[in-house]
PDB file of C-alpha atoms in Angstrom:
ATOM      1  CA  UNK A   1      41.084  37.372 -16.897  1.00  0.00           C
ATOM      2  CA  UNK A   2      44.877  37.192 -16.342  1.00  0.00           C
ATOM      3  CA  UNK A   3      46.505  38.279 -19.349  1.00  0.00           C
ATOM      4  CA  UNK A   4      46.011  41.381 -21.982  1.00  0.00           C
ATOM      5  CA  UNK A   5      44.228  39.620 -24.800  1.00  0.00           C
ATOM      6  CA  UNK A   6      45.932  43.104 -26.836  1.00  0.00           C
ATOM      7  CA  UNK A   7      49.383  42.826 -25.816  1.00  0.00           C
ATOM      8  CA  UNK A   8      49.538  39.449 -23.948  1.00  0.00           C
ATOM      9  CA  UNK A   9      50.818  41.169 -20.851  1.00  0.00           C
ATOM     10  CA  UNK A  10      49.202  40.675 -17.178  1.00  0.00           C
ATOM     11  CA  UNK A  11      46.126  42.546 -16.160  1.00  0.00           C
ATOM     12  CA  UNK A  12      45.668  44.411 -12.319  1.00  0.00           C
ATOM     13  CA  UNK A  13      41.848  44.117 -10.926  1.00  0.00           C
ATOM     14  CA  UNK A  14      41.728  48.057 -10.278  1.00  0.00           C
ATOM     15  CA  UNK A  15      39.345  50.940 -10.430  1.00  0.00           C
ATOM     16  CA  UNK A  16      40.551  52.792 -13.530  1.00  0.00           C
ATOM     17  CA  UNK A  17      40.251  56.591 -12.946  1.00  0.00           C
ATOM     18  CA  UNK A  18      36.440  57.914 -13.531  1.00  0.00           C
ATOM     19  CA  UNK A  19      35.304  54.778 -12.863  1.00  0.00           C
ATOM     20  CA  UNK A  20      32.434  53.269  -9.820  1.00  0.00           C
ATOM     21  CA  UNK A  21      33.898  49.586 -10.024  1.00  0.00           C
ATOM     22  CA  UNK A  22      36.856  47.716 -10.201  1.00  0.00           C
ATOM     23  CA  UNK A  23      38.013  46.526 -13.959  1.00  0.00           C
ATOM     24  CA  UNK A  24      40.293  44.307 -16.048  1.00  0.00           C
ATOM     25  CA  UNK A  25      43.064  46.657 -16.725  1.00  0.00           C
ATOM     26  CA  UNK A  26      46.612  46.229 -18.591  1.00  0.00           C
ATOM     27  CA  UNK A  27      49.594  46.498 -16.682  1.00  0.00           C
ATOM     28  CA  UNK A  28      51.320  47.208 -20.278  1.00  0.00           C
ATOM     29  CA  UNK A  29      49.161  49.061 -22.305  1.00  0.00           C
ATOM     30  CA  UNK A  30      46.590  50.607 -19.886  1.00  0.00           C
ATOM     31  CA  UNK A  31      43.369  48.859 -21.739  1.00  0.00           C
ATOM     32  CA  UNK A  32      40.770  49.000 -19.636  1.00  0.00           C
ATOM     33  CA  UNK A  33      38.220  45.442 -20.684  1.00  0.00           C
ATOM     34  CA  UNK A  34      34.790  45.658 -19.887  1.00  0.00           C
ATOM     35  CA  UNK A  35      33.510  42.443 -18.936  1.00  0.00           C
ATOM     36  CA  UNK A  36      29.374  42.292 -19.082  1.00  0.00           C
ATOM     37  CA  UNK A  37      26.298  40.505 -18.852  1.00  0.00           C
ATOM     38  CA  UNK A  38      25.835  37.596 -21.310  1.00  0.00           C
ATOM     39  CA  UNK A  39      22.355  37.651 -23.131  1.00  0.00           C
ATOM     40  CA  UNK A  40      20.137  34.425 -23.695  1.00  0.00           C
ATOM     41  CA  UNK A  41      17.736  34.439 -26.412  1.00  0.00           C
ATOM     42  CA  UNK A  42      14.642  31.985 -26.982  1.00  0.00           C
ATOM     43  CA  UNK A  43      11.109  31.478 -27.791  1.00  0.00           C
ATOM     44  CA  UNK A  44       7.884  30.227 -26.565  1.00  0.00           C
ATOM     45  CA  UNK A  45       6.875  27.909 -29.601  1.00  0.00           C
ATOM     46  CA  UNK A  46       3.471  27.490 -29.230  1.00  0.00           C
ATOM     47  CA  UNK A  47       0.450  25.312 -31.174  1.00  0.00           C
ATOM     48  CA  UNK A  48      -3.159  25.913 -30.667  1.00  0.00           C
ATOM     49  CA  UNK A  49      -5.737  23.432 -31.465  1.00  0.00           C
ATOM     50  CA  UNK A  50      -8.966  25.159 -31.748  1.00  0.00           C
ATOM     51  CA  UNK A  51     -10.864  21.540 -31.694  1.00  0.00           C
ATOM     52  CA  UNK A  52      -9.399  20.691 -28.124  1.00  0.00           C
ATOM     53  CA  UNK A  53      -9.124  24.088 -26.795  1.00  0.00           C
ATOM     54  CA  UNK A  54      -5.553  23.800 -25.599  1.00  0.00           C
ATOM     55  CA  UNK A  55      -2.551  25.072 -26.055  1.00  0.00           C
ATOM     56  CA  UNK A  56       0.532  23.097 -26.347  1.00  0.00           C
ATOM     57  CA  UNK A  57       4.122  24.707 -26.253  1.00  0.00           C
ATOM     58  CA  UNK A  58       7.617  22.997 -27.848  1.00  0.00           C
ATOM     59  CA  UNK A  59       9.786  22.241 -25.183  1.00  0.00           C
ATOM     60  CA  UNK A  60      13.253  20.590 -25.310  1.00  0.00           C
ATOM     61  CA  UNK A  61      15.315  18.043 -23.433  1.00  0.00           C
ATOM     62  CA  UNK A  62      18.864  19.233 -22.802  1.00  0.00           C
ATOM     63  CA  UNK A  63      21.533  17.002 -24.717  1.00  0.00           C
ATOM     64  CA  UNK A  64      24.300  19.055 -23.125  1.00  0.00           C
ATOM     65  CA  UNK A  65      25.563  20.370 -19.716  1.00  0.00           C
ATOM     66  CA  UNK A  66      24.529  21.938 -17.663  1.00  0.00           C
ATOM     67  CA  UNK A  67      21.079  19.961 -16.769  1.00  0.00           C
ATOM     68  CA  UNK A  68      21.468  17.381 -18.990  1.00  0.00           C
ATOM     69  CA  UNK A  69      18.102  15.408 -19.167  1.00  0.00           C
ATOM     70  CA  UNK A  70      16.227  18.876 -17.983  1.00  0.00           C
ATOM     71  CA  UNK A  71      13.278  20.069 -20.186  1.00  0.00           C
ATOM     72  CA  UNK A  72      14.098  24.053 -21.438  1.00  0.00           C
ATOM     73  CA  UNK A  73      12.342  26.342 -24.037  1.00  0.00           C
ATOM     74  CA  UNK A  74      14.722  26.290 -27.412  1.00  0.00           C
ATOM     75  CA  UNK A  75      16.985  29.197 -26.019  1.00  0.00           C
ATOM     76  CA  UNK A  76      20.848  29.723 -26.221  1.00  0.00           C
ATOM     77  CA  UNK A  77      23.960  32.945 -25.899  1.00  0.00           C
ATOM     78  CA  UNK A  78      22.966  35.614 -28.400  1.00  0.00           C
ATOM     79  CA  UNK A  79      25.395  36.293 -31.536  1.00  0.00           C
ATOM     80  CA  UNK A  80      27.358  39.273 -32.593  1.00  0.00           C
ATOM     81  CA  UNK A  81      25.914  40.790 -35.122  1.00  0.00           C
ATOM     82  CA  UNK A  82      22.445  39.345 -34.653  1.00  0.00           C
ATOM     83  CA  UNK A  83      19.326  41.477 -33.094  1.00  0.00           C
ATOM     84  CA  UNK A  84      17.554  39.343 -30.337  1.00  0.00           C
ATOM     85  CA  UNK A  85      15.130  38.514 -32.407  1.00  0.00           C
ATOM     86  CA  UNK A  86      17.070  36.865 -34.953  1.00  0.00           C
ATOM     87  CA  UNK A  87      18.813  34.833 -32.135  1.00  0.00           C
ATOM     88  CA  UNK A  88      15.660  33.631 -31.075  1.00  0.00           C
ATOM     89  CA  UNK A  89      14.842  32.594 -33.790  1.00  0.00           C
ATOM     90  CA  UNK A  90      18.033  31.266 -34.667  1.00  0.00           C
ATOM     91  CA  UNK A  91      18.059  28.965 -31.449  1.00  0.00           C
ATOM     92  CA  UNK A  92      14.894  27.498 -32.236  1.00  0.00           C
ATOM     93  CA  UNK A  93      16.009  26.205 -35.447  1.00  0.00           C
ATOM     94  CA  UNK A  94      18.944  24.910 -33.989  1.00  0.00           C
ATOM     95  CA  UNK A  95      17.582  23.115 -31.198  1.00  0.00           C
ATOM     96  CA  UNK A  96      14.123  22.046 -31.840  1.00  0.00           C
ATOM     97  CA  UNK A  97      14.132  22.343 -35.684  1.00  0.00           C
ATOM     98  CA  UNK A  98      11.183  23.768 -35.319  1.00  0.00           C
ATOM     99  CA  UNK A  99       9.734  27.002 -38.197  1.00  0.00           C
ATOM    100  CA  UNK A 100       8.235  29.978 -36.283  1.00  0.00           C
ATOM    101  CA  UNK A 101       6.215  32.950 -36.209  1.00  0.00           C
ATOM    102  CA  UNK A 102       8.003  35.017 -33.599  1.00  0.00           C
ATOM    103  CA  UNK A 103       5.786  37.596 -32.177  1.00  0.00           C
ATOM    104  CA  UNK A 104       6.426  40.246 -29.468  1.00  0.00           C
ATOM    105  CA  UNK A 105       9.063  39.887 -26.509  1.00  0.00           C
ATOM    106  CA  UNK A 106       6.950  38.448 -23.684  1.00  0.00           C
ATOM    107  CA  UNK A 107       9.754  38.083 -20.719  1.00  0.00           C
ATOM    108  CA  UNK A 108      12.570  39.925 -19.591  1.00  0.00           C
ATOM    109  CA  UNK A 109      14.843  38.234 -16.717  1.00  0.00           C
ATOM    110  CA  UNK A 110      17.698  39.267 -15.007  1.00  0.00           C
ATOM    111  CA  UNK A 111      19.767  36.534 -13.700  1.00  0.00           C
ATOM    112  CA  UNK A 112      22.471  38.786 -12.107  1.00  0.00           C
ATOM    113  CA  UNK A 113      24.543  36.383  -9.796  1.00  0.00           C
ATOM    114  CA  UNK A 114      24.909  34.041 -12.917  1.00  0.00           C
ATOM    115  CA  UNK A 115      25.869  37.521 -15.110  1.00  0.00           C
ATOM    116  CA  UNK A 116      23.229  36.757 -17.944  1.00  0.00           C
ATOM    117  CA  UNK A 117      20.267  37.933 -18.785  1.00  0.00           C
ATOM    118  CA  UNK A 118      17.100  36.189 -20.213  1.00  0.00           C
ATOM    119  CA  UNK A 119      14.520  36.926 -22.840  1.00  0.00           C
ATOM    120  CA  UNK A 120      12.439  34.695 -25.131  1.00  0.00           C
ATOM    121  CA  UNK A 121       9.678  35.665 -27.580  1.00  0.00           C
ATOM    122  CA  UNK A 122       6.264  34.337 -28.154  1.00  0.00           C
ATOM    123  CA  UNK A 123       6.056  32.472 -31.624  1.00  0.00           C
ATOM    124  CA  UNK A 124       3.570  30.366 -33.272  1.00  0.00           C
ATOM    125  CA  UNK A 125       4.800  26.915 -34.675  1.00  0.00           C
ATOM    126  CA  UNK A 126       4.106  27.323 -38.135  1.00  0.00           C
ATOM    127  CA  UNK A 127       3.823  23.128 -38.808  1.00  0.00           C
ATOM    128  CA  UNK A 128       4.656  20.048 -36.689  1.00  0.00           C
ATOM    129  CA  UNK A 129       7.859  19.449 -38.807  1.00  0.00           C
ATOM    130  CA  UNK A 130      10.547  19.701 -35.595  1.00  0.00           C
ATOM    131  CA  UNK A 131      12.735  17.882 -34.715  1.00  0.00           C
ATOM    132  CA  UNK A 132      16.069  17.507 -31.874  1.00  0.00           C
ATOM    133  CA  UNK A 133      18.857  19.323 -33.049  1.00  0.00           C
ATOM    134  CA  UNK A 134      22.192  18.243 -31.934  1.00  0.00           C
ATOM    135  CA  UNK A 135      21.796  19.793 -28.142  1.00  0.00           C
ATOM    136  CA  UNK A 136      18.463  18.081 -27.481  1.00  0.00           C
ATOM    137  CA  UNK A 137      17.442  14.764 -26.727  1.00  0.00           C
ATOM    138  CA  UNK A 138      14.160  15.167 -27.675  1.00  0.00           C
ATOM    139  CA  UNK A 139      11.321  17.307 -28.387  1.00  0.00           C
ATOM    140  CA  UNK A 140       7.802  17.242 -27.644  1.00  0.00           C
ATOM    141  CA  UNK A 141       4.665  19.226 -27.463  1.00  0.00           C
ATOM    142  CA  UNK A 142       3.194  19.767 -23.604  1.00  0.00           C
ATOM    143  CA  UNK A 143       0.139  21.204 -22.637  1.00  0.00           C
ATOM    144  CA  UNK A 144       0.191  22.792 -19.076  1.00  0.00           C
ATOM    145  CA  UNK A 145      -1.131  19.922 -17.122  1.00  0.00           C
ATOM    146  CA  UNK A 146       1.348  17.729 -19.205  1.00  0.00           C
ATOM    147  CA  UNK A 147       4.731  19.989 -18.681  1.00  0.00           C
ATOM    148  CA  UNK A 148       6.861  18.075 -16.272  1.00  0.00           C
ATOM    149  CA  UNK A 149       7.766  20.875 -13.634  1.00  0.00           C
ATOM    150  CA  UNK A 150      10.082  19.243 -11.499  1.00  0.00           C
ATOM    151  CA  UNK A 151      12.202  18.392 -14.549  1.00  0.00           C
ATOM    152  CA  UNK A 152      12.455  22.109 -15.772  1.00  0.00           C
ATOM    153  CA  UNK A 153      16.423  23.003 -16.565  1.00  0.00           C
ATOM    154  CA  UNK A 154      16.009  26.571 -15.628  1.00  0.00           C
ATOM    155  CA  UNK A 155      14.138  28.984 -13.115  1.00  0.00           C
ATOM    156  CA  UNK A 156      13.759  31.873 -16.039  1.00  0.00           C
ATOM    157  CA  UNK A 157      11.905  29.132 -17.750  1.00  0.00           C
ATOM    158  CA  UNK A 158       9.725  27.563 -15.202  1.00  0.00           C
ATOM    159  CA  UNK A 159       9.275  31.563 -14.844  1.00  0.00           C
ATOM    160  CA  UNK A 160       8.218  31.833 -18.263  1.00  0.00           C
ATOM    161  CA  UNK A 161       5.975  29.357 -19.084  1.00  0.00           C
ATOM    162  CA  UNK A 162       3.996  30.338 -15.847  1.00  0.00           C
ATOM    163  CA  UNK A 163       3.626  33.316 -16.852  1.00  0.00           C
ATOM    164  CA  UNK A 164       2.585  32.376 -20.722  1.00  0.00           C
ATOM    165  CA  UNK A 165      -0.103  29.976 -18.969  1.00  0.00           C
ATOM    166  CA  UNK A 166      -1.738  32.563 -16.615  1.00  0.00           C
ATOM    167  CA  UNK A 167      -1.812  35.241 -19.586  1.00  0.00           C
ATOM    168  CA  UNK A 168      -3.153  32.409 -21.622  1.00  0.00           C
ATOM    169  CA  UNK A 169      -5.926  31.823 -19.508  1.00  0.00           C
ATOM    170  CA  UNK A 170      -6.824  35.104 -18.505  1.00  0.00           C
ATOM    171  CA  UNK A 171      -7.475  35.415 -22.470  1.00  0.00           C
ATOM    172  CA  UNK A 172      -9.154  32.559 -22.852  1.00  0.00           C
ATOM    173  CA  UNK A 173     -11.610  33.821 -19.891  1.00  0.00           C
ATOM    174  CA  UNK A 174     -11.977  37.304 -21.121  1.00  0.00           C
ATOM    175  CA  UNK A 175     -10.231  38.889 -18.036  1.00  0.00           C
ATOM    176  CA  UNK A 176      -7.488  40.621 -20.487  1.00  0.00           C
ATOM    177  CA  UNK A 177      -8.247  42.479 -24.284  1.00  0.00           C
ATOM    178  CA  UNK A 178      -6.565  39.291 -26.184  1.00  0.00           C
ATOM    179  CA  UNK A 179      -3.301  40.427 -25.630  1.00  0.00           C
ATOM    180  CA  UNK A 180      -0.121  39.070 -23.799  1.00  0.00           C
ATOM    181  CA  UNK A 181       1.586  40.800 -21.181  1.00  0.00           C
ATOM    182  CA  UNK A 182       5.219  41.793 -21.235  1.00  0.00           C
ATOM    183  CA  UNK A 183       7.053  39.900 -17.939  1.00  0.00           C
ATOM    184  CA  UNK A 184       9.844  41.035 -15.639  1.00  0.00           C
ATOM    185  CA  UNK A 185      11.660  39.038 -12.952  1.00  0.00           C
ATOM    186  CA  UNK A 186      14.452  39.624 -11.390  1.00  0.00           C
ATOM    187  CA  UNK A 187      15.567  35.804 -10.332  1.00  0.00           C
ATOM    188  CA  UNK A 188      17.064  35.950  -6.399  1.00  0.00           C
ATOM    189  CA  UNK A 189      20.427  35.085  -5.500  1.00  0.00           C
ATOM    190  CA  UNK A 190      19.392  32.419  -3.271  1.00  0.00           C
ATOM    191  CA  UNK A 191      17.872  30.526  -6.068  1.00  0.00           C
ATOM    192  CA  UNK A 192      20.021  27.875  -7.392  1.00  0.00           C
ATOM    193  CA  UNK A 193      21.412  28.407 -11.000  1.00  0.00           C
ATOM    194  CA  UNK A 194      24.102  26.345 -12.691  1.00  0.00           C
ATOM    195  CA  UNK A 195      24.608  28.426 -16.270  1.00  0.00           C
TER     196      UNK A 195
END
């Protein structure tokens, strides 16, 4: 930031007083602007076919930068004036035109050096009526052997959709009480992450 968005004059990088870090302030009119953490929303669209015991989830082919070509869960930047839920939901629609059942939050992931953080919800596909929205190539159903891991866009959803397998199973096998876990993962610096 270089400029007061209030008063169009420059801004200093200081520590305002009673502050622990340095901030946007106005050289002008003293406003102090907070600059935080960006919030991704998506889902984990998921149909279950009881006659093949598998489990397939919706994933999407990025249309847009960055990753173009990558395969993603139907996630995007929360809203104002939307809960997380509702952007969930909302990016679901919008990328794999896909109707869900959104269920409980299933992974939380901080993605610190890239100032965002990452959640997506469990849903349930409520028909096979989806379709690529405008910032998808295409979408398709995978089942875990079929999910093509080296072509995941992002590490919070390679994350993800490990973690929604091994819960799955562990279900499936009677090891848990038929309920899904909530995740959190902090994703390391070191780990390569164009946002």
């Amino acid at each position: 930031m270089k400029f007061c968005p209030e008063c169009a004059h420059p801004v200093l990088f200081i520590m305002p007083p009673d502050d622990n870090r340095p901030r946007h302030v106005c050289s002008q009119c003293g406003t102090t602007h907070y600059q935080n953490p960006k919030m991704v929303l998506g889902s984990i669209p998921v149909w279950e076919n009881e006659s093949d015991d598998e489990v397939r989830v919706l994933l999407c082919k990025r249309a847009i930068q960055p990753r173009h070509g990558y395969w993603t869960l139907p996630a995007g930047f929360m809203e104002n004036d939307e809960t997380t839920a509702e952007a969930a939901m909302r990016e679901t629609v919008e990328e794999a035109g896909a109707e869900v059942k959104l269920h409980a939050l299933f992974t939380l992931l901080n993605v610190v050096h890239a100032h965002q953080v990452h959640m997506f919800y469990r849903a349930t596909l409520l028909n096979l009526n989806y379709k690529a929205g405008t910032e998808s190539l295409e979408v398709k159903l995978f089942t875990e052997k079929e999910i093509p891991w080296d072509e995941i866009a992002f590490p919070t959803v390679a994350h993800t959709l490990k973690c929604f397998f091994a819960d799955w199973h562990a279900i499936k096998n009677g090891d848990q009480d038929g309920t899904y876990g909530f995740h959190t993962h902090d994703v390391p610096r070191s780990t390569h992450y164009t946002s």
